[in-house]
Short mmCIF file of C-alpha atoms and ligand atoms in Angstrom, two decimals:
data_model
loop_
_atom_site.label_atom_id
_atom_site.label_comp_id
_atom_site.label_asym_id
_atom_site.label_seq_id
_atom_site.Cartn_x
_atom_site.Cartn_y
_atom_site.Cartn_z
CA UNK A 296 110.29 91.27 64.89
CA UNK A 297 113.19 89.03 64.80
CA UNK A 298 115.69 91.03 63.78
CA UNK A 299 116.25 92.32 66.97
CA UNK A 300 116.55 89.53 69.22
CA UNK A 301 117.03 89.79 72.84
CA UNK A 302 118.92 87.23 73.47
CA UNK A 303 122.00 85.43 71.64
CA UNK A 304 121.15 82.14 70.25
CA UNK A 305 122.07 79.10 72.49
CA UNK A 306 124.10 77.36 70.94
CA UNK A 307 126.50 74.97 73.55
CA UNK A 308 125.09 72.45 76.41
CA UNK A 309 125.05 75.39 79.12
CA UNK A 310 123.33 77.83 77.20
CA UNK A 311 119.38 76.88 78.04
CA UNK A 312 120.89 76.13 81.94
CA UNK A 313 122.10 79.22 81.92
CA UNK A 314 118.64 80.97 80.88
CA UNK A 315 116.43 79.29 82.64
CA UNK A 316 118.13 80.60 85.68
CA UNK A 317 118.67 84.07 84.56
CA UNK A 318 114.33 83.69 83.76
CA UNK A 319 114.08 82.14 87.24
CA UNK A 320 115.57 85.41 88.69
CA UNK A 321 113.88 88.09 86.21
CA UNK A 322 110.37 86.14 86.83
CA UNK A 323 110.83 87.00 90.81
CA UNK A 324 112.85 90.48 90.47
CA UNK A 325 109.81 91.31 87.94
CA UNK A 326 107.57 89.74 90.49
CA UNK A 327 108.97 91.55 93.41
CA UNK A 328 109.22 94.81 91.97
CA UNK A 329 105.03 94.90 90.66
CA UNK A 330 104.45 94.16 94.25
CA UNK A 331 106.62 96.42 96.03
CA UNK A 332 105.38 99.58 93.82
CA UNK A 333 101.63 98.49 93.30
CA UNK A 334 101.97 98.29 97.59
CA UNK A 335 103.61 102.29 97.93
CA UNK A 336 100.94 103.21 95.28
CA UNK A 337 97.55 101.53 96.89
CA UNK A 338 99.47 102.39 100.34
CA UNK A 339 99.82 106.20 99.53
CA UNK A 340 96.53 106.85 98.00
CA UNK A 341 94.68 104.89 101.33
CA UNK A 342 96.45 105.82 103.76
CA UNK A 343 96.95 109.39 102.97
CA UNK A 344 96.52 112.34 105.06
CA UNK A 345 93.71 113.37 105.07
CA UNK A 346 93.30 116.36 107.42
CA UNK A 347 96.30 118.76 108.90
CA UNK A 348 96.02 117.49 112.27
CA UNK A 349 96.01 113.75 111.55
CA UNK A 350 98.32 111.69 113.23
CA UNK A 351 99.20 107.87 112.55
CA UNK A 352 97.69 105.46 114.25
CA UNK A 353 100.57 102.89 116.32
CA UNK A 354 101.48 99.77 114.33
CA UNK A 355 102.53 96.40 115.65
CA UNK A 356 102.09 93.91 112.89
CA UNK A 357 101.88 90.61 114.50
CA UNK A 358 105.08 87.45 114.68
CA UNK A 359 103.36 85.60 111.52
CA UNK A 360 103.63 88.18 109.38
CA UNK A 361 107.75 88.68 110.50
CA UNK A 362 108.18 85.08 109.94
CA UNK A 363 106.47 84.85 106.59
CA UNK A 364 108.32 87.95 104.85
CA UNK A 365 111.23 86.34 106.59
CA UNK A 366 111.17 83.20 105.22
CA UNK A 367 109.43 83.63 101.46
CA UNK A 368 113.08 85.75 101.07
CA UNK A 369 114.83 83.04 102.70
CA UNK A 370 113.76 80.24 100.58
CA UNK A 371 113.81 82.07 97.50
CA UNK A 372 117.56 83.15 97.67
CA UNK A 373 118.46 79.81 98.69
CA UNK A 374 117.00 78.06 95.52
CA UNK A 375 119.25 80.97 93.91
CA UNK A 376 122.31 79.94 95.74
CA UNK A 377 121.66 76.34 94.99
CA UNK A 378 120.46 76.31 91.49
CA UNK A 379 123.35 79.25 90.78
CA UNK A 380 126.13 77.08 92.43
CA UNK A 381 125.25 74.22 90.20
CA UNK A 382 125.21 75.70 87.10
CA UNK A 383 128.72 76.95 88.24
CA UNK A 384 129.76 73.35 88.73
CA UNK A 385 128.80 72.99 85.38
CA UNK A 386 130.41 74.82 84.02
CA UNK A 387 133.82 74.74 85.57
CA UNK A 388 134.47 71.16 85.22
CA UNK A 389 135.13 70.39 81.66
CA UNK A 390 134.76 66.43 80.92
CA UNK A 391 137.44 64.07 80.62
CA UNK A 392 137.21 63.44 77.21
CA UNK A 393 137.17 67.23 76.23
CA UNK A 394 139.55 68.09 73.48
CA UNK A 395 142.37 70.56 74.52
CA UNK A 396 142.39 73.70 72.81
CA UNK A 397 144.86 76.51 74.07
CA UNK A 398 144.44 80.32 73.67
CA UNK A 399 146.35 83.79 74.46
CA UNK A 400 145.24 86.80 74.89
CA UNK A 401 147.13 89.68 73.78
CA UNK A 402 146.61 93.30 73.17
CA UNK A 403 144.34 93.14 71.37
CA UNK A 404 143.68 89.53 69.30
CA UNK A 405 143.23 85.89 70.74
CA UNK A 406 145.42 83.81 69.72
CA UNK A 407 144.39 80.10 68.95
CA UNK A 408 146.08 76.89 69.11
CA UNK A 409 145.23 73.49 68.68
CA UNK A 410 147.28 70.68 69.79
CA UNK A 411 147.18 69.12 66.35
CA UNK A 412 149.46 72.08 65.26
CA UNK A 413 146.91 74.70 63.68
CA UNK A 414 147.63 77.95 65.23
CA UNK A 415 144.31 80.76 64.49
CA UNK A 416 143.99 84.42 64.96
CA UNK A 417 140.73 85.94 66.20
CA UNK A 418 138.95 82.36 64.73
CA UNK A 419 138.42 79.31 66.42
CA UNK A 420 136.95 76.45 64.37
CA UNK A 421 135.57 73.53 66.87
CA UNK A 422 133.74 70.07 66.08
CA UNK A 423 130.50 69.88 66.49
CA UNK A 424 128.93 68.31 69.56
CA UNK A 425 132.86 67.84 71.35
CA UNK A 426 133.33 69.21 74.48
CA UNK A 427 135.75 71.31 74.50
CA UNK A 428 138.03 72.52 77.03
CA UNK A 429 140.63 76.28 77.10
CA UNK A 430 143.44 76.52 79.04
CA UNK A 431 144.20 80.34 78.39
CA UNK A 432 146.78 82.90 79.58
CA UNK A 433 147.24 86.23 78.79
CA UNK A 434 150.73 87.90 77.77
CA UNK A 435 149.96 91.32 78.81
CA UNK A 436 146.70 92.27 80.81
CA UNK A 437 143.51 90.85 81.79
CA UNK A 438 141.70 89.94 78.81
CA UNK A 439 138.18 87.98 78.78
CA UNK A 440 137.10 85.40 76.32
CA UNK A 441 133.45 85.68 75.77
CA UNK A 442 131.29 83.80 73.71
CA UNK A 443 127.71 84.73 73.99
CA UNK A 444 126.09 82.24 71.94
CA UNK A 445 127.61 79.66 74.14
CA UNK A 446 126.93 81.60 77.82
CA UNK A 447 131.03 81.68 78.23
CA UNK A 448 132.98 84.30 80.00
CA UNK A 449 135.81 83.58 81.12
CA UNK A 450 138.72 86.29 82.18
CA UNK A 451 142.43 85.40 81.11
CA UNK A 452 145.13 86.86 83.52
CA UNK A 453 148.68 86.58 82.67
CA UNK A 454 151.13 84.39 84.69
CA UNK A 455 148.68 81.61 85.08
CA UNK A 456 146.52 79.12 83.58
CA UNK A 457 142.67 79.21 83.18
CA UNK A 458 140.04 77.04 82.15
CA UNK A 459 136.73 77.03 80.45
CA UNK A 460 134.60 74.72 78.65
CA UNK A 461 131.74 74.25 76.51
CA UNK A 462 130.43 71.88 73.82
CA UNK A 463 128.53 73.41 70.92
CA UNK A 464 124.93 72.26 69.37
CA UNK A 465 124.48 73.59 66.30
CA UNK A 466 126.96 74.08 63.21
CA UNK A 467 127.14 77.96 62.72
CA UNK A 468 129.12 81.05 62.89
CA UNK A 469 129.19 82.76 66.45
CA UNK A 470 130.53 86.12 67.78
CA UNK A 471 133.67 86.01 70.02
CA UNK A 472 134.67 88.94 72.18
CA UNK A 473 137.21 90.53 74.79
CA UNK A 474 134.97 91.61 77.61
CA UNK A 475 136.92 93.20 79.77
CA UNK A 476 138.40 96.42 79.04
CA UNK A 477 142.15 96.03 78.16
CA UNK A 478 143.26 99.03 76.25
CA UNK A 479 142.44 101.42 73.27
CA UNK A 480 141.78 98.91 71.06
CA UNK A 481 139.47 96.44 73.30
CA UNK A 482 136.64 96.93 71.08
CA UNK A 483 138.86 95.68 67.55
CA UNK A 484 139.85 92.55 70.07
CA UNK A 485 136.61 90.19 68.36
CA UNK A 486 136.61 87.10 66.73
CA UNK A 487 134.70 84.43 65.29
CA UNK A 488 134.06 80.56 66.62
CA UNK A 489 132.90 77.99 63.74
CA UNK A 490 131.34 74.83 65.03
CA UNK A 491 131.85 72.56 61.96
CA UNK A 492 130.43 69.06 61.79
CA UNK A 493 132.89 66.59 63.06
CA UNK A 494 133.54 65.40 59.31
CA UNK A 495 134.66 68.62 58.34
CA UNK A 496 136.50 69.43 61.10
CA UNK A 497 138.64 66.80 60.18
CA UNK A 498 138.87 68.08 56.88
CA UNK A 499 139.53 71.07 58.45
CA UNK A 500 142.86 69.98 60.78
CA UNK A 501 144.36 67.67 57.94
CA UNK A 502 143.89 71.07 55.95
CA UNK A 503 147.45 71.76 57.11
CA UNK A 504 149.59 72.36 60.27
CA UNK A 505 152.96 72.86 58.03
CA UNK A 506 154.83 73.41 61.36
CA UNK A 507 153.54 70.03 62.81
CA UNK A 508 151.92 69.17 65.82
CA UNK A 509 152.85 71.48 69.52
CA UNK A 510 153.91 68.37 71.12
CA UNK A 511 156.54 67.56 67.94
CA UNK A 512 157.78 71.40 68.52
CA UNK A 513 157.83 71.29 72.14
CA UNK A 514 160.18 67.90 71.64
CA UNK A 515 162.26 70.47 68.91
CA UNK A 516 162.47 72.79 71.50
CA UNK A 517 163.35 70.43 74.45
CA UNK A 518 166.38 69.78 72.33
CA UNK A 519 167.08 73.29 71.10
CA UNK A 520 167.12 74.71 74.83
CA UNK A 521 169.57 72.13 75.62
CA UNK A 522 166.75 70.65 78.17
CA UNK A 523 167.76 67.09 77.88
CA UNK A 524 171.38 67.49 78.83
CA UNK A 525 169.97 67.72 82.50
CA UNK A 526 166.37 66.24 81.99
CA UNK A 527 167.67 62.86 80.62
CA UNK A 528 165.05 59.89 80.11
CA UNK A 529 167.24 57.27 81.91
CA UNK A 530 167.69 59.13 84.99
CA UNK A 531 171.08 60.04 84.99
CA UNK A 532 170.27 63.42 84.47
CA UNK A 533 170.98 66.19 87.18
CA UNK A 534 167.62 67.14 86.89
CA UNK A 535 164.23 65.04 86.97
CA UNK A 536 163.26 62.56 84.47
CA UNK A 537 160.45 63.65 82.67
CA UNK A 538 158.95 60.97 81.20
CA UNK A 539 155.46 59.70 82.85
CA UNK A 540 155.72 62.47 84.73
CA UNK A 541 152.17 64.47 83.27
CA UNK A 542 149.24 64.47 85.79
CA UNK A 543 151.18 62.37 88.22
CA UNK A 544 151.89 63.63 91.67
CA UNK A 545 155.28 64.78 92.62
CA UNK A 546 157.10 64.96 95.98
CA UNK A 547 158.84 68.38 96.72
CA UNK A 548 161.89 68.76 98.49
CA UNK A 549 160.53 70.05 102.08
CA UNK A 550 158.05 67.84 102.26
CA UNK A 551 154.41 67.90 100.37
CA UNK A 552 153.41 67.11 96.60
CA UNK A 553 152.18 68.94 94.04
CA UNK A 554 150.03 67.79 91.02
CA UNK A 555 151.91 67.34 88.02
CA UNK A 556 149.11 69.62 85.80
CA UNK A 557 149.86 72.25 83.15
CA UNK A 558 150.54 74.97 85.83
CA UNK A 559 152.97 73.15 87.62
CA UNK A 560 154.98 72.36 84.56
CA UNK A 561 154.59 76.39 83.04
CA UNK A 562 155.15 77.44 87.01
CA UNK A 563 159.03 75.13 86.89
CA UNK A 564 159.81 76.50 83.70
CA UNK A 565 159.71 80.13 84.17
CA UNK A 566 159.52 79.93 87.95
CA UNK A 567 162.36 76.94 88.80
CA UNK A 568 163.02 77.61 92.35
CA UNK A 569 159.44 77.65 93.26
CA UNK A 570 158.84 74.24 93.94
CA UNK A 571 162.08 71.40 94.10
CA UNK A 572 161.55 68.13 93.89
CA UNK A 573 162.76 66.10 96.29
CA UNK A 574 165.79 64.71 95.76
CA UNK A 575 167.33 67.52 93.25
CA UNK A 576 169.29 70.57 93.54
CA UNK A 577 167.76 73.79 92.47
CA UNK A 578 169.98 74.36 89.81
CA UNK A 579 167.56 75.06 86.82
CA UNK A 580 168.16 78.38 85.52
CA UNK A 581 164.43 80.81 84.79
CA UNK A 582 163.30 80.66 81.50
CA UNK A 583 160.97 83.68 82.21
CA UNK A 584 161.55 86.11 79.21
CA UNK A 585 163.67 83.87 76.86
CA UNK A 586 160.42 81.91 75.94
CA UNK A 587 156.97 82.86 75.03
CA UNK A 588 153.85 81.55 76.28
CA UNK A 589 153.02 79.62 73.11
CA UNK A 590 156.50 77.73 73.45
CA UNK A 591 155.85 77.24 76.93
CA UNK A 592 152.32 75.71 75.65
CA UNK A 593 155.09 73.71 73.01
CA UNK A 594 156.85 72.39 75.98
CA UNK A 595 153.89 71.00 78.16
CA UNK A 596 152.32 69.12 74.78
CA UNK A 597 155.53 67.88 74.44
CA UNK A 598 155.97 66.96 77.97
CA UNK A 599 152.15 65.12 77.91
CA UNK A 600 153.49 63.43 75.14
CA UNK A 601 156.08 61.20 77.22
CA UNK A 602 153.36 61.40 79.54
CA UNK A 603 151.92 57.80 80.85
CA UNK A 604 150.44 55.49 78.51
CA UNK A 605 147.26 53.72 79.00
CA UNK A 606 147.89 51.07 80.88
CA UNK A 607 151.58 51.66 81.28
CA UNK A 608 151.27 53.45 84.69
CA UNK A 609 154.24 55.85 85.72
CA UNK A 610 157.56 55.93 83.78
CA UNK A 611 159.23 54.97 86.62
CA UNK A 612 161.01 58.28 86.67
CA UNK A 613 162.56 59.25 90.33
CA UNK A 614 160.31 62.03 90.00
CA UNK A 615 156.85 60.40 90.74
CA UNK A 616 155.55 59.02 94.02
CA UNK A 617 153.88 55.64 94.51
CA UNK A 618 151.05 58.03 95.46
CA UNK A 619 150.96 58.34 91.38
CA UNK A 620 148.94 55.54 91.42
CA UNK A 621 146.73 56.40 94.23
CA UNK A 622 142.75 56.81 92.78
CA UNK A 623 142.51 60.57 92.30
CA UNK A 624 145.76 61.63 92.24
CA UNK A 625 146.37 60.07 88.94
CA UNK A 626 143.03 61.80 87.73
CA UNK A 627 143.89 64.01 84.86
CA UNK A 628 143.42 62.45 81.33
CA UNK A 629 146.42 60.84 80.22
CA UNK A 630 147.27 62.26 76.52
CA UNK A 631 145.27 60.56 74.02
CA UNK A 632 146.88 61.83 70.69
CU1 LIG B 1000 141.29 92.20 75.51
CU2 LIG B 1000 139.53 93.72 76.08
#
């Protein structure tokens, strides 16, 4: 015994959650099922027939007995619904203080990269007892990142942004998988996560980034895409200001706002006409195809970078509302790094 363990360890925050549900609903499908069949089998052996000319007698079980099989069922798939919607909850809302890690999925590997600069391939090493939180995208087809050790499954589809989180509790070595079926080689498309301590995590990230952190590339490639001869910081630009723009709200041209989050920014990058801010002509050209979805990743770091500062409140760029400082609208973490 032992070497055969039915279940993966549990090794993030969700993971016992997550199991005590999935024993919740076991206990009363296990429960459910001994009754049902030890009923058909005392029921068939009692009430058999006993003679050729036998004939049923007429049934009419009484209301109490309609109300009680009605309601047992009832109750019980309610605490399901409740106690399943929670752990849902959970699980989709990552904490504020999570640290950002992004991934791709591509036929067939995950790529890996953390804002500090390190970029991994089928690994992803993570501090121990951090909550983390993925944005992923996919560059192809639907992939799914799945971690059983820490209950995660998420699915990444290309042309948007997911998220998932999860914070580890306990150092170790833990399977990572594509678990959805993407191609030939789905089954090669595996990886490993390493929870480290915290100190040598550190060790870890100062163990080299030579091509610097994704924010200083995304401000390399701001440059090198000629983005700041329209998206100038002092507002003379034909095209918004930038700056404090990140998790602020934004007025559109046609009335309504939109939340200045990663998938707006990815969305007027390779998408420009889809939403205008008010104010500005829709003269950006589509950068769909000339960039990849690790620069685009470049671009937003670098774009959270000039994002507000503690305490600082907008940028005053034309491109934010008052609204910006409205509780809740202003929700999303400014950029700590
Ligand atoms: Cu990617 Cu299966």
């Amino acid at each position: 015994m032992g070497s055969l363990p039915l279940f993966p360890e549990q090794a993030s925050t969700i993971a016992p959650e997550v199991d005590h549900l999935l024993y919740f609903l076991l206990t009363v499908a296990v429960f459910f099922t001994l009754l049902i069949f030890g009923a058909i089998l005392c029921f068939a052996i009692r009430y058999r027939r006993r003679s050729e000319y036998e004939l049923p007698r007429e049934m009419h079980p009484g209301i109490t007995l309609e109300i009680v099989w009605t309601v047992i069922p009832f109750g019980l798939t309610m605490v399901m619904f409740t106690w399943g919607a929670s752990v849902y909850f959970d699980q989709s809302r990552p904490p504020d203080d999570a640290l950002q890690i992004y991934a791709v999925g591509k036929q067939w590997m995950w790529k890996l990269q953390h804002v500090e600069g390190q970029r991994e391939i089928n690994e992803l090493h993570i501090p121990l007892g951090r909550a983390v939180r993925l944005t992923m995208t996919s560059e192809d087809v639907i992939h799914s990142f799945f971690v059983p050790a820490f209950r995660t499954k998420q699915d990444v589809v290309p042309g948007r942004y997911v998220t998932t989180w999860f914070e580890p509790t306990k150092p170790g070595k833990y399977h990572l998988f594509c678990a959805e079926y993407c191609g030939t080689k789905h089954s090669g498309m595996i990886g490993w996560v390493y929870v480290m301590e915290p100190q040598d995590y550190q060790n870890w990230l100062s163990g080299g980034a030579p091509e610097g952190s994704l924010a200083a590339n995304g401000a390399g490639l701001f440059k090198q895409l000629a983005c700041d001869n329209c998206h100038k910081t002092d507002n003379s630009g034909r095209c918004p200001n930038l700056t404090g723009l990140f998790g602020n709200t934004v007025q559109l041209a046609g009335g309504g706002t939109v939340k200045a989050d990663e998938a707006y920014i990815r969305e007027s990058i390779l998408h420009p006409q889809a939403k205008i801010v008010l104010g500005y002509d829709p003269v950006m050209p589509t950068f769909q195809g000339l960039i990849t979805e690790e620069q685009v990743l470049q671009l937003i770091e670098y774009i959270k970078s000039i994002g507000p500062k503690p305490g600082t409140g907008p940028g005053g760029g034309s491109t934010t509302s008052p609204a910006a400082t409205r509780p809740g609208t202003a929700g999303a973490p400014p950029a700590k790094r």
